[in-house]
Tab-separated table of C-alpha atoms in Angstrom:
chain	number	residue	atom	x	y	z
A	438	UNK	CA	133.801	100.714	86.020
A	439	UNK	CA	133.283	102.203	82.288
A	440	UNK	CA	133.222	105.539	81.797
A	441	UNK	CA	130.372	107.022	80.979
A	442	UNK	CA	129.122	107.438	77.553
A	443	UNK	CA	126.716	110.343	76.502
A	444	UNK	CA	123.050	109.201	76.546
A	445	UNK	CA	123.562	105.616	77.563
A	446	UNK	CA	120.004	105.234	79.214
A	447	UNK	CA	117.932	107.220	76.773
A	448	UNK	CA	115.398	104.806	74.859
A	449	UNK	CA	116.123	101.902	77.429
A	450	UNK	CA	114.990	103.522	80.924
A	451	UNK	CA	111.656	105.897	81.248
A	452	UNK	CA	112.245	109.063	79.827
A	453	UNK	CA	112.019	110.198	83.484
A	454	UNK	CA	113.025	108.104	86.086
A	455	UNK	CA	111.282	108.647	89.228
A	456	UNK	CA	112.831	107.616	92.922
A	457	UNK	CA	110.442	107.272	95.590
A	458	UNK	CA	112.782	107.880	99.094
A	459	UNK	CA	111.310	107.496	102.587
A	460	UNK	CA	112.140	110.870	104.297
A	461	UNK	CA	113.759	114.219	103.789
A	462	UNK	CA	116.750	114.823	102.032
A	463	UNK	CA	118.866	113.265	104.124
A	464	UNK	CA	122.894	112.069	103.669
A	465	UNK	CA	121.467	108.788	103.698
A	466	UNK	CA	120.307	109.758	100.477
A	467	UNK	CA	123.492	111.319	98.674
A	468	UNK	CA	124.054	108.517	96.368
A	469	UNK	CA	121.075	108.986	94.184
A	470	UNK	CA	121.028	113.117	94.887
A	471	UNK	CA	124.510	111.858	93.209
A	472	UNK	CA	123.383	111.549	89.995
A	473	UNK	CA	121.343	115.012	89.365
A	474	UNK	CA	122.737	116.975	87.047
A	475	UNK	CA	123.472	120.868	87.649
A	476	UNK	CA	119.852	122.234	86.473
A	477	UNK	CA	118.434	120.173	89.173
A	478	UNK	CA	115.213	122.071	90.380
A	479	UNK	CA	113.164	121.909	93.417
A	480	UNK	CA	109.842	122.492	94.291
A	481	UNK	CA	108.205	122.652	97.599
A	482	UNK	CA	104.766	121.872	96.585
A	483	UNK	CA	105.603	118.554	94.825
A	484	UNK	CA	107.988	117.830	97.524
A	485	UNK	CA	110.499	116.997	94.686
A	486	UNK	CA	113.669	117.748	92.971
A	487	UNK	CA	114.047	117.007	88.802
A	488	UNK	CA	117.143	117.680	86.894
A	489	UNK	CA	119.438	115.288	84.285
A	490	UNK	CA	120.564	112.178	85.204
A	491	UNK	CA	124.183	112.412	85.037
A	492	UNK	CA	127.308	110.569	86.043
A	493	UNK	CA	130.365	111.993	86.946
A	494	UNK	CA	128.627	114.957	84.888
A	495	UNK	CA	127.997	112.931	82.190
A	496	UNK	CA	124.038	113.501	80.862
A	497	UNK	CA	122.646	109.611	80.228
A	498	UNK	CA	119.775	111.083	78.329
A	499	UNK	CA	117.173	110.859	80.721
A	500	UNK	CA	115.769	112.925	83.831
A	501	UNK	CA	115.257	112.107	87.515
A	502	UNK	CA	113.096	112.965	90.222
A	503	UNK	CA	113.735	112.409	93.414
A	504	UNK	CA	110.529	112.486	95.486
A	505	UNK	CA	110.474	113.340	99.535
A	506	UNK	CA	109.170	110.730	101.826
A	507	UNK	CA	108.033	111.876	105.632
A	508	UNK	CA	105.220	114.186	105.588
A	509	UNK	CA	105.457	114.793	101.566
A	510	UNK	CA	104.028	111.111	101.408
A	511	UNK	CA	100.400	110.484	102.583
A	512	UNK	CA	100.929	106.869	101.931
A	513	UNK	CA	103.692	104.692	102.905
A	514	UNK	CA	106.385	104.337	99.968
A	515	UNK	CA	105.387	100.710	98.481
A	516	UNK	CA	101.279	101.573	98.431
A	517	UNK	CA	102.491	105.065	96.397
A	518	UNK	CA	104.807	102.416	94.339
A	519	UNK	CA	101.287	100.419	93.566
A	520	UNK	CA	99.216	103.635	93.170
A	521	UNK	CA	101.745	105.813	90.620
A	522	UNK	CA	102.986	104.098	87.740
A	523	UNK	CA	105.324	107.151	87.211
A	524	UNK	CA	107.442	105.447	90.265
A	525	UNK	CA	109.954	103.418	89.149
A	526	UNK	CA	111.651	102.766	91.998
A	527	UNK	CA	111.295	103.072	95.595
A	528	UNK	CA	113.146	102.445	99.149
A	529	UNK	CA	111.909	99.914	100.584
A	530	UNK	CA	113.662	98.337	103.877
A	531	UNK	CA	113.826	94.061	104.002
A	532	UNK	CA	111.106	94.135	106.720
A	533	UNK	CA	108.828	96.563	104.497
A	534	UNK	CA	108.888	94.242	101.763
A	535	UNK	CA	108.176	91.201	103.786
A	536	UNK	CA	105.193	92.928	105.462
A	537	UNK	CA	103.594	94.127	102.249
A	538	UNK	CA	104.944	90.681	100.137
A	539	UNK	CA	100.775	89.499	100.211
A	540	UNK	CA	99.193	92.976	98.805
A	541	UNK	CA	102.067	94.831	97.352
A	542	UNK	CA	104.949	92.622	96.341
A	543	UNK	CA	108.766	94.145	95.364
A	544	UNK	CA	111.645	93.210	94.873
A	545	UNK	CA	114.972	94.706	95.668
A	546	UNK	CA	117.680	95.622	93.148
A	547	UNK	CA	120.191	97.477	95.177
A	548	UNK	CA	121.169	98.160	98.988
A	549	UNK	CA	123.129	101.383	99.356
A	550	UNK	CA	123.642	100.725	103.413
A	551	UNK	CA	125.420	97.566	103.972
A	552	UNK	CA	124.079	98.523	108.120
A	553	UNK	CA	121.099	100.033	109.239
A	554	UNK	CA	121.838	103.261	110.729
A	555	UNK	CA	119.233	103.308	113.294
A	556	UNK	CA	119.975	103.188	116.461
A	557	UNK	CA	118.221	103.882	120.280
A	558	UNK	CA	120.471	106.392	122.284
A	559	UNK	CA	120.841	107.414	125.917
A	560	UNK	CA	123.137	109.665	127.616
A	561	UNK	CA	126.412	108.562	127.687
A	562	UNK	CA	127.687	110.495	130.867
A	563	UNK	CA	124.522	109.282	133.015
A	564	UNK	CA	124.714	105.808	132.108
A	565	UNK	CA	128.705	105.173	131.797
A	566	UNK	CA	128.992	101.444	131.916
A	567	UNK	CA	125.994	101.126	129.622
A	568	UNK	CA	127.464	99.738	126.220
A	569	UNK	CA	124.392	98.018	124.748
A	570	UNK	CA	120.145	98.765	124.837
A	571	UNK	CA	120.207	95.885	126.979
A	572	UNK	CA	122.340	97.612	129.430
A	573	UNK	CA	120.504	100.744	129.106
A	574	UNK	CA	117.236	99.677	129.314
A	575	UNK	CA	118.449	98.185	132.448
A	576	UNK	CA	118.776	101.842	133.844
A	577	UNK	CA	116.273	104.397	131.995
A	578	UNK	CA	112.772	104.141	132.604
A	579	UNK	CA	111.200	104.575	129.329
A	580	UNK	CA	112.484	103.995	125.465
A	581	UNK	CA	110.774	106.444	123.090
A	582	UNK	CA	109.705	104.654	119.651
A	583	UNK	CA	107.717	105.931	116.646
A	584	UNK	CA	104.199	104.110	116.833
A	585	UNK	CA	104.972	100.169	116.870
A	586	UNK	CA	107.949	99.058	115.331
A	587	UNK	CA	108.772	95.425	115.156
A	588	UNK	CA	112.435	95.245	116.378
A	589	UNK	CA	111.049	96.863	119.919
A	590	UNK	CA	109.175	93.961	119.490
A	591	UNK	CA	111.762	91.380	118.706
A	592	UNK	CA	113.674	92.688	121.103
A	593	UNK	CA	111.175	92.571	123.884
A	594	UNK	CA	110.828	89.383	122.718
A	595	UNK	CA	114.523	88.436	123.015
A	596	UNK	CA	114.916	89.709	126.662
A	597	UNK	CA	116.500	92.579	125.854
A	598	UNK	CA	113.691	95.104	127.118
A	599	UNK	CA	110.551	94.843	129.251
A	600	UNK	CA	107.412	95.585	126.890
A	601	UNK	CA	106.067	97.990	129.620
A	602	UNK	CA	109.221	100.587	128.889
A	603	UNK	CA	108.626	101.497	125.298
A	604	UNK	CA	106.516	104.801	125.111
A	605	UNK	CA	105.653	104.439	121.483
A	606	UNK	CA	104.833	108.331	120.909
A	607	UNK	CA	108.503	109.565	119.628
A	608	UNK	CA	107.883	113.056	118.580
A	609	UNK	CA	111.741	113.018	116.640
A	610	UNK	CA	112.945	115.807	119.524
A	611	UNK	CA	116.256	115.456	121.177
A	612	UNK	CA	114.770	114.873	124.328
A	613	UNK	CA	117.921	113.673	126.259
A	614	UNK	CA	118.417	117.534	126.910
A	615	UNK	CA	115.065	117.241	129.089
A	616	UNK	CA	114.986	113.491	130.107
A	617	UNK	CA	117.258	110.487	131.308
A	618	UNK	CA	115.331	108.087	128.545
A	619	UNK	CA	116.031	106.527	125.584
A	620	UNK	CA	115.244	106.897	122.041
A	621	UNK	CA	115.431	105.876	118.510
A	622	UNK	CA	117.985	107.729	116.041
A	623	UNK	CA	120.108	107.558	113.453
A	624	UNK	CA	124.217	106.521	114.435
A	625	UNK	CA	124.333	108.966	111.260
A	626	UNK	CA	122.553	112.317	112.591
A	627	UNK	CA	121.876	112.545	116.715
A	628	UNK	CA	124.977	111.804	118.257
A	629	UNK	CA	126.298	114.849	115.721
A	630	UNK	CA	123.351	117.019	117.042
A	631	UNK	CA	123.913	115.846	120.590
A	632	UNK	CA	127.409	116.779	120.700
A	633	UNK	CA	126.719	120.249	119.110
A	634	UNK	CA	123.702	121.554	121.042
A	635	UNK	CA	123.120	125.037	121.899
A	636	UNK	CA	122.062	124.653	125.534
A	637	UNK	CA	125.194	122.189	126.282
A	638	UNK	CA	127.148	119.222	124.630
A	639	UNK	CA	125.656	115.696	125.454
A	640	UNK	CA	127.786	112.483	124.678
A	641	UNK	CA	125.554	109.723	123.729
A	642	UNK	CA	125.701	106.000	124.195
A	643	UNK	CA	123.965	103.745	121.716
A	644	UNK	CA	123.687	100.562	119.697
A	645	UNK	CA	122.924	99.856	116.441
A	646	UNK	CA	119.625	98.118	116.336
A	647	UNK	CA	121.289	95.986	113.715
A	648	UNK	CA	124.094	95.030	116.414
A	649	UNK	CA	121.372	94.312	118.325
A	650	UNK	CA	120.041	91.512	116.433
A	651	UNK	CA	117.841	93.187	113.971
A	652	UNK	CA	119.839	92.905	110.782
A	653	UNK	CA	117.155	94.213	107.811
A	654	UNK	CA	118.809	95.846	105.378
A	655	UNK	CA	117.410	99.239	105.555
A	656	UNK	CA	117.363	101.306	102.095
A	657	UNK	CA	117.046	99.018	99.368
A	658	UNK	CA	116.220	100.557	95.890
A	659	UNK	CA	113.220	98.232	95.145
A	660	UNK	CA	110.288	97.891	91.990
A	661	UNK	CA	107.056	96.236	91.697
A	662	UNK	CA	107.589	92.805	91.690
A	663	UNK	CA	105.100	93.045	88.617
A	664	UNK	CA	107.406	95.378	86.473
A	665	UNK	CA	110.479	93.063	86.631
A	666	UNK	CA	110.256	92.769	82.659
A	667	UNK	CA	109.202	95.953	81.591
A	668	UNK	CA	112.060	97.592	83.848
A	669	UNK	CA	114.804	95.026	82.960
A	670	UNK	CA	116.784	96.547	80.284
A	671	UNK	CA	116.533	99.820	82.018
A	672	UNK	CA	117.802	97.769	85.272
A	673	UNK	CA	120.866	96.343	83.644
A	674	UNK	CA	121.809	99.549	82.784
A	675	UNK	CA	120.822	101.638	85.860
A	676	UNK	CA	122.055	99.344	88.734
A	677	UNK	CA	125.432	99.797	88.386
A	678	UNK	CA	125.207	103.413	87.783
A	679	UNK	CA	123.563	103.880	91.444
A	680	UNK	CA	126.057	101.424	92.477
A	681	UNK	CA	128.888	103.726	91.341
A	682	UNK	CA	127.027	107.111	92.642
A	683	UNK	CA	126.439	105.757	96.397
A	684	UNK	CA	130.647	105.105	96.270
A	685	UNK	CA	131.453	108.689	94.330
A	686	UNK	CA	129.605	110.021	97.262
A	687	UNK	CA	131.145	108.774	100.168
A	688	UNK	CA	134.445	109.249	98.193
A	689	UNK	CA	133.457	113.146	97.842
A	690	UNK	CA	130.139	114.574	99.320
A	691	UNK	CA	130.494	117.919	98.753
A	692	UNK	CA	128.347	118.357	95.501
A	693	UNK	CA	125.770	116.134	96.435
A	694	UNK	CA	125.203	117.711	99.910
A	695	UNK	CA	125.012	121.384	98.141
A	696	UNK	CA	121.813	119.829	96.584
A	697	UNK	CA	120.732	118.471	99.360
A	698	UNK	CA	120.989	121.726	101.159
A	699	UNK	CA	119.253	123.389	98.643
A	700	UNK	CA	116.413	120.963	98.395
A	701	UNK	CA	115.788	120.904	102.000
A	702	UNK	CA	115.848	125.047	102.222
A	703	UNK	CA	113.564	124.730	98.940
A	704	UNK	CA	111.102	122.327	101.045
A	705	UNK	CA	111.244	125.100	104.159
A	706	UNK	CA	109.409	122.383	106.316
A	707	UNK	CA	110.527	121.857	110.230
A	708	UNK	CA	112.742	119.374	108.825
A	709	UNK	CA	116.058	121.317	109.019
A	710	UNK	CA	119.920	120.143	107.748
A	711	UNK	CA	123.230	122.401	108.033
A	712	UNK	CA	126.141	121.975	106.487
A	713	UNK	CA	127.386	120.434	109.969
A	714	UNK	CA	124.720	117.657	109.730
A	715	UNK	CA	125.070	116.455	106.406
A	716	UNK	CA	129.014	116.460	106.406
A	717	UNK	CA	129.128	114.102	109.339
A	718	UNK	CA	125.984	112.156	107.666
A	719	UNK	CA	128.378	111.259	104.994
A	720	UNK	CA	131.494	110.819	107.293
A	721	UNK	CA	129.645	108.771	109.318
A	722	UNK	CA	128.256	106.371	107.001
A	723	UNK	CA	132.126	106.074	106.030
A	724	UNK	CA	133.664	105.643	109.186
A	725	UNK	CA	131.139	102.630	110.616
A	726	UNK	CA	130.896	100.785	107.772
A	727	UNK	CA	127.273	101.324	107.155
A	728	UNK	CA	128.502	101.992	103.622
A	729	UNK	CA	130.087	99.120	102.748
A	730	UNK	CA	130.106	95.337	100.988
A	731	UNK	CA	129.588	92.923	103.725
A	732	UNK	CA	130.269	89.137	103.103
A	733	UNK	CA	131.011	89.575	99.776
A	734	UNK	CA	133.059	91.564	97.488
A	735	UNK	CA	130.065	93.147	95.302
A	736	UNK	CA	128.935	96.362	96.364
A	737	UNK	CA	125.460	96.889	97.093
A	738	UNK	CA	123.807	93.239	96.812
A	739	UNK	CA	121.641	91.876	99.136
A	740	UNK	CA	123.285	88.628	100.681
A	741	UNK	CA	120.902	85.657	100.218
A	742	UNK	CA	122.011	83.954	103.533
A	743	UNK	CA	121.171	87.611	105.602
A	744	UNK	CA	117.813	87.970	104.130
A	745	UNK	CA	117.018	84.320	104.643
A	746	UNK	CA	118.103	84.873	108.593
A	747	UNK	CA	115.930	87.994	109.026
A	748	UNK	CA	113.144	86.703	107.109
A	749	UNK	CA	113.076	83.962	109.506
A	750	UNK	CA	113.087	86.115	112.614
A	751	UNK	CA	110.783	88.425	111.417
A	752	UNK	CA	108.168	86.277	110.437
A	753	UNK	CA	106.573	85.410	113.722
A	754	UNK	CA	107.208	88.655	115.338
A	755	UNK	CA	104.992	90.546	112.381
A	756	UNK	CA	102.372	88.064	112.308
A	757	UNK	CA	102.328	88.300	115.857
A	758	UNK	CA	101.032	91.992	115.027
A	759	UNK	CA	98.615	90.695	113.481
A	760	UNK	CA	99.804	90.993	109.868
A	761	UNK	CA	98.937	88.250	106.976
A	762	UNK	CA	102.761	87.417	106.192
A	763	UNK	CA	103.539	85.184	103.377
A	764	UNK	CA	106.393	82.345	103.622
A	765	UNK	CA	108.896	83.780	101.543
A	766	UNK	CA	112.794	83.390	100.993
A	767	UNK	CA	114.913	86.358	99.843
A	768	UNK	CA	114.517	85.361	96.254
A	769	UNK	CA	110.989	86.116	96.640
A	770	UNK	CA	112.108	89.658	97.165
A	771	UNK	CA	115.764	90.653	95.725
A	772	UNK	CA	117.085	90.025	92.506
A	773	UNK	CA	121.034	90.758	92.573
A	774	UNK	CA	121.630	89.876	88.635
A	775	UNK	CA	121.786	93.636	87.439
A	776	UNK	CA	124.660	94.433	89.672
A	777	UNK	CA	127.593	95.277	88.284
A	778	UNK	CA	129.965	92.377	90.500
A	779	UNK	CA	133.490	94.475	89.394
A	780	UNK	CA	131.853	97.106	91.565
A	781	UNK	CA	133.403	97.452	94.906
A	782	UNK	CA	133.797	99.473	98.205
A	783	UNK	CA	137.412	100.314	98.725
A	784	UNK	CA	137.227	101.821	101.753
């Protein structure tokens, strides 16, 4: 990639460019808490953190803010997207922007996680021969779940759990420690937590829920679908510099978790990160491939054939909630053409 020149986005991006994220600070995260630039500042009652876009400490001319998701966000992130022009971009997951494609249209740009991280867990030592959710759910009682997600669903629907197992009131608590159940996670953050708790190490089993069939990618950097050609110079420019942060941050983490740290301490919420937790975030994302660049060589595109597969499996499971879901195809919903193609995961 070039290297960076002095103020290469002033005039052509917004003179501060806001990201809209869907939780905490979070390793998941670290590519665009990349790009802040050492007078990054937090503030707990925005819920957000504003310093100079830089790269590889190079200041582009413009600022960013990185907004928290979770409880910072009354709204889920694509109806804040439609309600704050100030937003100009936001993570939206593949199945988000199929479910909101009718009311609130986007369109992806960039996908830093090739893999969903998500996972459900169980215990590892109680359920040794259990390798899959399908084996585990042959063996636990319950599966805990935030509220109603639709890969329970299309699992259910798939064979691979009984409906009457998930408890859909998933509190986020390691629970494991109290009760032989499973849960949803993150590959990225509860096994880590698992193996280092206070009251006695647990070894987890799990699967990625990807693995498992549901293969949405998961933290796409997506706009309104109706600022395409306001944003596009700004785009062209500002792809490939978040495709180049997500990689300098799995290469070395270390700056990028500081902030992170910081941010999260800033936020003093119950959502709590040590050093321990974001290190192996990072790692993690490393060592399974949930950073990485898939079918093709390009880092960070969204693969037409993928989209067009999940699209068609999660179609009739979400209007099946009950939800008014367009026919689409994944040009309805990513646009790869800022992407810098020379840009690649080495590994």
């Amino acid at each position: 990639p070039a290297t960076p020149q002095t103020g290469a986005l002033a005039g052509i991006c917004p003179e501060k460019v806001v990201v809209q994220t869907d939780w905490f600070p979070e390793a998941e995260h670290g590519g665009v808490y990349e790009l802040l630039g050492a007078d990054a500042v937090s503030s707990k009652d925005s819920g957000a953190t504003t310093g100079t876009l830089t790269v590889q400490g190079v200041d582009q001319g413009v600022q960013l803010e990185i907004r928290a998701g979770g409880p910072f966000l009354q709204t889920p992130v694509v109806t804040a997207m439609y309600s704050d022009d100030a937003i100009t971009l936001g993570y939206v997951g593949t199945d988000v922007a199929i479910t909101r494609f009718v009311d609130a249209p986007t369109i992806a740009v960039f996908n830093a996680l090739n893999i969903n991280p998500q996972v459900v867990l169980w215990d590892g030592a109680k359920h040794p021969t259990a390798l899959t959710l399908a084996d585990a759910a042959k063996e636990v009682k319950s599966i805990y779940v935030y509220g109603d997600p639709a890969w329970m669903r299309y699992f259910a629907a798939q064979g691979l759990i009984q409906t009457d197992q998930v408890d859909s009131n998933y509190k986020g608590n390691l629970l494991l420690s109290t009760e032989d159940a499973a849960h949803q996670g993150f590959a990225t953050s509860e096994p880590y937590k698992y193996a280092n708790l206070e009251s006695g190490a647990i070894t987890t089993g799990y699967q990625l829920i990807h693995d498992a069939g549901w293969n949405s990618y998961a933290q796409n950097l997506a706009i309104r679908k109706d600022r395409l050609e306001e944003l596009r110079p700004c785009l062209e420019q500002i792809v490939p510099i978040f495709q180049q942060a997500q990689l300098d941050y799995i290469a070395d983490p270390t700056r990028a978790n500081a902030i992170i740290l910081t941010t999260v301490a800033t936020y003093d919420s119950w959502w709590t990160q040590s050093e321990g937790d974001v290190a192996n975030g990072a790692a993690a994302q490393k060592e399974m491939g949930i950073v990485g660049n898939g079918e093709t060589p390009t880092f960070g595109d969204l693969e037409e054939a993928r989209v067009n597969d999940f699209i068609a499996k999660a179609t009739p499971i979400l209007r099946e909630q009950g939800l008014e879901i367009a026919d689409i195809t994944a040009g309805d919903i990513t646009d790869n053409t800022f992407l810098d193609t020379a840009i690649t995961f080495q590994g």
